[in-house]
Short mmCIF file of C-alpha atoms and ligand atoms in Angstrom, two decimals:
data_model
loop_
_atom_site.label_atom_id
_atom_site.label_comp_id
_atom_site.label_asym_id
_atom_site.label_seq_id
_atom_site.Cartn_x
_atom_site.Cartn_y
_atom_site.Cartn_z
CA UNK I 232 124.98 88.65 105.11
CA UNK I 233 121.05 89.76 105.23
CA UNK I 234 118.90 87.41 107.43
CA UNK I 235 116.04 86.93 106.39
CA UNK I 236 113.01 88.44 108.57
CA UNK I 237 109.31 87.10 108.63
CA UNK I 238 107.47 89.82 110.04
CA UNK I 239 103.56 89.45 110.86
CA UNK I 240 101.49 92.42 110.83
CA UNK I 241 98.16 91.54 112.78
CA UNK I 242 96.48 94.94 112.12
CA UNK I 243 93.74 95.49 114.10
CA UNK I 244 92.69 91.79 114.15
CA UNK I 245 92.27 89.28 116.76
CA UNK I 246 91.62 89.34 120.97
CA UNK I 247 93.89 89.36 123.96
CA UNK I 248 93.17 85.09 124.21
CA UNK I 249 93.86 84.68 120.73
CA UNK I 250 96.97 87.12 119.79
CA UNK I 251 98.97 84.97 122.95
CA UNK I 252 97.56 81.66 121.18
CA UNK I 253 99.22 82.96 117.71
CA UNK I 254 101.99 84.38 119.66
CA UNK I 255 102.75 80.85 121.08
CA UNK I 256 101.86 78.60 118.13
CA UNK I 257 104.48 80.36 115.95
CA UNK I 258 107.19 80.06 119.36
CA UNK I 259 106.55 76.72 119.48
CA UNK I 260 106.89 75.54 116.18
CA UNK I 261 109.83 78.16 115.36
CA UNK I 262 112.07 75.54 114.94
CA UNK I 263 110.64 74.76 111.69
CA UNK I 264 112.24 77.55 110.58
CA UNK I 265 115.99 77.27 111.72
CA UNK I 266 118.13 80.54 110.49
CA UNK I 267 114.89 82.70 109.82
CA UNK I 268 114.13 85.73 112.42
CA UNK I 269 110.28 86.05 113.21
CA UNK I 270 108.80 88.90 114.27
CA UNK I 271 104.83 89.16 114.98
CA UNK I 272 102.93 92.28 115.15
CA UNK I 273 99.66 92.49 117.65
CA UNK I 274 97.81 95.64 118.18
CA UNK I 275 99.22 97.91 120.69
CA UNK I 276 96.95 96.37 123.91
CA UNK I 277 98.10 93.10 123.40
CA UNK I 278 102.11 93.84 123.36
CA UNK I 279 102.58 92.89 126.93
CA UNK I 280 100.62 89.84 127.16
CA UNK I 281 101.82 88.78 123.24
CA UNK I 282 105.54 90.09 124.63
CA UNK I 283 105.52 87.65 127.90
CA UNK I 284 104.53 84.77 125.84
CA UNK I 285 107.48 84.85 123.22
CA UNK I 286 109.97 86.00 126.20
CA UNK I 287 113.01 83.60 125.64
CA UNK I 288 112.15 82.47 122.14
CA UNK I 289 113.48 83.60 118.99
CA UNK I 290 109.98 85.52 118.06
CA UNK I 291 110.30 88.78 118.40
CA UNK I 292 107.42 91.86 119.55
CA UNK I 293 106.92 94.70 117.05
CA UNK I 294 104.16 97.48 117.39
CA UNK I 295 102.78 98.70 114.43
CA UNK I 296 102.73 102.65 115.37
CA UNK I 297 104.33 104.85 117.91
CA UNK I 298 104.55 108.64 118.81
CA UNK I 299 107.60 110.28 118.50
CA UNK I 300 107.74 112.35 121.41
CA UNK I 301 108.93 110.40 124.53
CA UNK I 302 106.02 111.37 126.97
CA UNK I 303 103.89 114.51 127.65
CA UNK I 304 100.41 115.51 127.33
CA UNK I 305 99.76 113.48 123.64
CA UNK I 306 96.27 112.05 124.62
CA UNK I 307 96.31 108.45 122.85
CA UNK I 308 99.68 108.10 121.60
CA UNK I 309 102.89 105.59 122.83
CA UNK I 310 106.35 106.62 123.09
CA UNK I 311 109.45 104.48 121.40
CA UNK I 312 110.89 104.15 125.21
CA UNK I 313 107.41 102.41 126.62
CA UNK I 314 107.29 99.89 123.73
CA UNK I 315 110.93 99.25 124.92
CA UNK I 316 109.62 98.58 128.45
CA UNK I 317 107.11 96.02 127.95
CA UNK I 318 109.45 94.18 125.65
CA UNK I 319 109.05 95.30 122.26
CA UNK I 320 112.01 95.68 119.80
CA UNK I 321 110.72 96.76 116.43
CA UNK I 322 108.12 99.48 115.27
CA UNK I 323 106.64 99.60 111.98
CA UNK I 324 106.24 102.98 110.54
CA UNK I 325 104.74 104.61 107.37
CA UNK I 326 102.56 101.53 106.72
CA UNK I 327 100.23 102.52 103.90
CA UNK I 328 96.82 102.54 105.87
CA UNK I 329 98.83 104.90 108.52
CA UNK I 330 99.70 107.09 105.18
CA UNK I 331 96.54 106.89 103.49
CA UNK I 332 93.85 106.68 105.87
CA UNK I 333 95.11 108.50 109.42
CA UNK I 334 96.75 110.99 107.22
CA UNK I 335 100.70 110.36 107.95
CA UNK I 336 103.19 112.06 106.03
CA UNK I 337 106.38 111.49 104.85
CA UNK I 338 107.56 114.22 107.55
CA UNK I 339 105.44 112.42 110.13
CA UNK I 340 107.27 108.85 109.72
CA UNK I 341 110.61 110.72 109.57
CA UNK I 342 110.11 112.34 113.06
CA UNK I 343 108.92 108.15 114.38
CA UNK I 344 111.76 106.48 112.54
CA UNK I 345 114.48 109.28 114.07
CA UNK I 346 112.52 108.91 117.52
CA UNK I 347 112.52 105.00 117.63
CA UNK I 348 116.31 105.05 116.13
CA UNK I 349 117.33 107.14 118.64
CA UNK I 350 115.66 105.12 121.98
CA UNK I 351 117.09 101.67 120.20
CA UNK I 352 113.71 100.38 118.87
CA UNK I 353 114.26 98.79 114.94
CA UNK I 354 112.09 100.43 112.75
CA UNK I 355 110.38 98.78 109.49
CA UNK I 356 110.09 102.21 107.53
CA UNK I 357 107.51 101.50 104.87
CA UNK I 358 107.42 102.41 101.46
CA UNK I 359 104.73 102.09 98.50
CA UNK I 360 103.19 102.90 95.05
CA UNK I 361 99.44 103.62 94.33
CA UNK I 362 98.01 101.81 91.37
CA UNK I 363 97.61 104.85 89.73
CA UNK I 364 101.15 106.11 90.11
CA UNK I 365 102.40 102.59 88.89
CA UNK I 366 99.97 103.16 85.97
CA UNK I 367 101.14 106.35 85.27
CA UNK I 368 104.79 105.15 85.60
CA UNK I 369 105.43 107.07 88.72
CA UNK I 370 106.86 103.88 91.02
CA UNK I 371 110.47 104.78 91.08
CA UNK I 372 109.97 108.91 91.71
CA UNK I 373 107.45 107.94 94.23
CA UNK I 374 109.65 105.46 96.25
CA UNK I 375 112.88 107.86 95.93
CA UNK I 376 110.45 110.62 97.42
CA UNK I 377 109.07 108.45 100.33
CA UNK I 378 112.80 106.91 100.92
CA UNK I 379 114.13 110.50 101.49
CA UNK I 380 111.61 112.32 103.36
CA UNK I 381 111.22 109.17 105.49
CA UNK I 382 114.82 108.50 106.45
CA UNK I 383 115.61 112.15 106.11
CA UNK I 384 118.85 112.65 108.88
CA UNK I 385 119.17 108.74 109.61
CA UNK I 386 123.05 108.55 110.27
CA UNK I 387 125.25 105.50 108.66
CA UNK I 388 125.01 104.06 111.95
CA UNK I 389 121.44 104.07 112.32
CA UNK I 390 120.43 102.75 109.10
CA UNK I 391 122.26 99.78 109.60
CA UNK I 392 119.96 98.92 112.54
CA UNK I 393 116.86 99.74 109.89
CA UNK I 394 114.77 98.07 107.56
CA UNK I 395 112.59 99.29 105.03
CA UNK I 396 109.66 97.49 103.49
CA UNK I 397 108.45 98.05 100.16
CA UNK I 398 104.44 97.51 100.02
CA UNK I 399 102.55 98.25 97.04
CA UNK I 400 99.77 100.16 98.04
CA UNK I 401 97.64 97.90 94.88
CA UNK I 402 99.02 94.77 95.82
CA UNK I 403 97.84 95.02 100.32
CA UNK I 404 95.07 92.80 101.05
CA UNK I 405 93.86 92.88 97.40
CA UNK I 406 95.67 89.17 96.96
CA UNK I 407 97.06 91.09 93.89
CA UNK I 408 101.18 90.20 94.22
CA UNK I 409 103.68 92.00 92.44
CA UNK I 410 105.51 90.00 90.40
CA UNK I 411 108.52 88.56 91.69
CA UNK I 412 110.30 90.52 88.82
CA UNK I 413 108.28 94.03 89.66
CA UNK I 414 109.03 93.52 93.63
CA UNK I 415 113.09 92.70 92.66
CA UNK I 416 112.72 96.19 90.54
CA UNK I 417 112.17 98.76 93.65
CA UNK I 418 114.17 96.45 96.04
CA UNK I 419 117.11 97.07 93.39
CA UNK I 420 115.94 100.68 93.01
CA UNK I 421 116.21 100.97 97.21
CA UNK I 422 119.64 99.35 97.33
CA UNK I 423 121.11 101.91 95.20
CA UNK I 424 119.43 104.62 96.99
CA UNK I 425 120.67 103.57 99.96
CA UNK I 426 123.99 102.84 98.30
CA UNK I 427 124.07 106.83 97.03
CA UNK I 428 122.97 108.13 100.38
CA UNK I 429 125.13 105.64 102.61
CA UNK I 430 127.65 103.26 100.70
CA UNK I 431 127.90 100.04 98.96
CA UNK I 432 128.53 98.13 102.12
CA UNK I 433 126.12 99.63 104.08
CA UNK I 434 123.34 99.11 101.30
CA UNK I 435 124.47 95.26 101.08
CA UNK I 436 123.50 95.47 105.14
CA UNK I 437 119.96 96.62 105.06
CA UNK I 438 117.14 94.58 105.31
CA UNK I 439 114.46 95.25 102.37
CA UNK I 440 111.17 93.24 103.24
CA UNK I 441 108.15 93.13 100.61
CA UNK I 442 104.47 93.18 101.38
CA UNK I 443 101.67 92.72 99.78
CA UNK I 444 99.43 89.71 99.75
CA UNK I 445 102.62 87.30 100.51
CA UNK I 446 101.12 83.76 100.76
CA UNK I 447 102.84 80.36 101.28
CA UNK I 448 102.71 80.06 97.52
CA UNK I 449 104.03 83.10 96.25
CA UNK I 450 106.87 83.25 98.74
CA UNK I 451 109.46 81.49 97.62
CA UNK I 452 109.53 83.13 94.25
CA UNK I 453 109.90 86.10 96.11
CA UNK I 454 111.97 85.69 98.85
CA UNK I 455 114.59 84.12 95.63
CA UNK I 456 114.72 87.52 94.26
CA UNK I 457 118.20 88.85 94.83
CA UNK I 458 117.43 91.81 96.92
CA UNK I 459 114.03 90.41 98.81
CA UNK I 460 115.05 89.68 102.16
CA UNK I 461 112.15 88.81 103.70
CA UNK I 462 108.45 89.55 103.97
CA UNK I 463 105.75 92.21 105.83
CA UNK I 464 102.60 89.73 106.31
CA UNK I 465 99.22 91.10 106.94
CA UNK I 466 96.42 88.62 106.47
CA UNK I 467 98.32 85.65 105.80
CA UNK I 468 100.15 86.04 109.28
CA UNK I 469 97.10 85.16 111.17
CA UNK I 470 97.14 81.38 110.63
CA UNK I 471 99.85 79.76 111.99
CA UNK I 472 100.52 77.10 109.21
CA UNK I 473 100.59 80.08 106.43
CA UNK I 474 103.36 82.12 108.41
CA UNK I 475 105.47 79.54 109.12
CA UNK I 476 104.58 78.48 105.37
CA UNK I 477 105.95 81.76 104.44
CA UNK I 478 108.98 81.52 106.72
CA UNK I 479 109.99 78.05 105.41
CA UNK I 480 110.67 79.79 102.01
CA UNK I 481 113.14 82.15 104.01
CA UNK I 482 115.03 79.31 104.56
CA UNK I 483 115.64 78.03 101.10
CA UNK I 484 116.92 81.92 100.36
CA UNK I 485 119.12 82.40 103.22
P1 PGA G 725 98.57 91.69 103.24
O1 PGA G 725 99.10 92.97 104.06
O2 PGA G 725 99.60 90.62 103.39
O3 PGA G 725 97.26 91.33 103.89
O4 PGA G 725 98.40 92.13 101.82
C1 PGA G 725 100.45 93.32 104.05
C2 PGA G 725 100.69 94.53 104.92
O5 PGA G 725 99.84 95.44 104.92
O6 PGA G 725 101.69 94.62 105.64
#
């Protein structure tokens, strides 16, 4: 059984007051949202403080980038094992702006997702179509090709304590969804690539989030979709009310 995560990606938004304020709004009112897992996102400064407020809830930390060397003279990066030690538990890697605007490569998130696998951080390995290469009917090569090279060498083991997001590159912060239909599409096409690579059973395991302009009204015909099991939230995560919105249609799909 998949359950379903809400994760909130804050991006390089809000302040130290106002990421513990969010932090603690969505704590409190978690219980809205009985059998849903929540995870919220700040930018890396505000883990600790974001971290200490949710410490005993059922919101969990997740940073949005990390360096996949452990420590050593890498001016400006974070290691898996120092997210660990101010409380964070999930990474996510690959996002599209990390691709297409700081230059990551599929290579790149392969060496994070081994790295934060290997010091027992979850990563959310993230996976995505431009518009052109959906226009030019590209989607499924491009997600087989960004599903390989990015969880190139994960073991059986370690997959299982994975999740992958698909995110339309067309469809982040453009308020352009995919359809619930389009989204169910690569979700089915990642289940059997994970069923190839791994097994059946183990592909029934993984978590497969979508994001991409989610919204309180477009979640629930998402999060119905067979093999949706839960949503990456950028812009929509920064008011309270609209996450839990969000995570309230989790529950009808659990
Ligand atoms: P969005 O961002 O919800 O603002 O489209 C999603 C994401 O980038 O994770």
């Amino acid at each position: 059984m998949r359950r379903t995560l809400i994760a909130g990606n804050w991006k390089m938004n809000l302040d130290r007051a106002g990421s513990v304020a969010l932090a603690r709004a969505v704590a409190e009112r978690s219980g809205e949202v009985p059998d849903v897992d929540l995870l919220v996102c700040p930018p890396s400064v505000y883990l600790l403080p974001v971290a200490e407020a949710v410490a005993g809830t059922r919101v969990a930390v997740g940073a949005q980038n990390m360096y996949h060397e452990p420590s050593g003279a890498y001016t400006g990066e974070t290691s898996a094992a120092m997210l660990l030690d101010v409380g964070v538990a999930f990474v996510i890697l690959g996002h599209s702006e990390r691709r297409h605007i700081l230059g990551e490569t599929d290579a790149d998130v392969n060496q994070k997702t081994r790295a934060a696998l290997a010091e027992g951080l979850v990563p959310i390995v993230c996976v995505g179509e431009l518009l052109e290469e959906r226009e030019a009917g590209h989607t499924a090569d491009v997600i087989r090709r960004q599903f390989h090279g990015s969880l190139a060498d994960v073991s059986a083991d370690e997959i299982q304590r994975s999740v992958i997001a698909y995110e339309p590159v067309w469809a982040i912060g453009t308020g352009k969804v995919a359809t619930p239909e389009q989204a169910e599409q690569v979700h089915a096409d990642l289940r059997s690539l994970l069923a190839e690579r791994y097994n059946d059973r183990i592909a029934g395991s993984v978590r497969i989030l979508y994001g991409g302009s989610v919204k309180p009204g477009n979640a629930d015909a998402l999060l119905a979709q067979p093999n949706i099991d839960g949503a990456l939230v950028g812009g929509a995560s920064l008011k309270v009310d609209d996450f839990l919105g969000i995570a309230a249609a989790g529950i009808h799909a659990a």
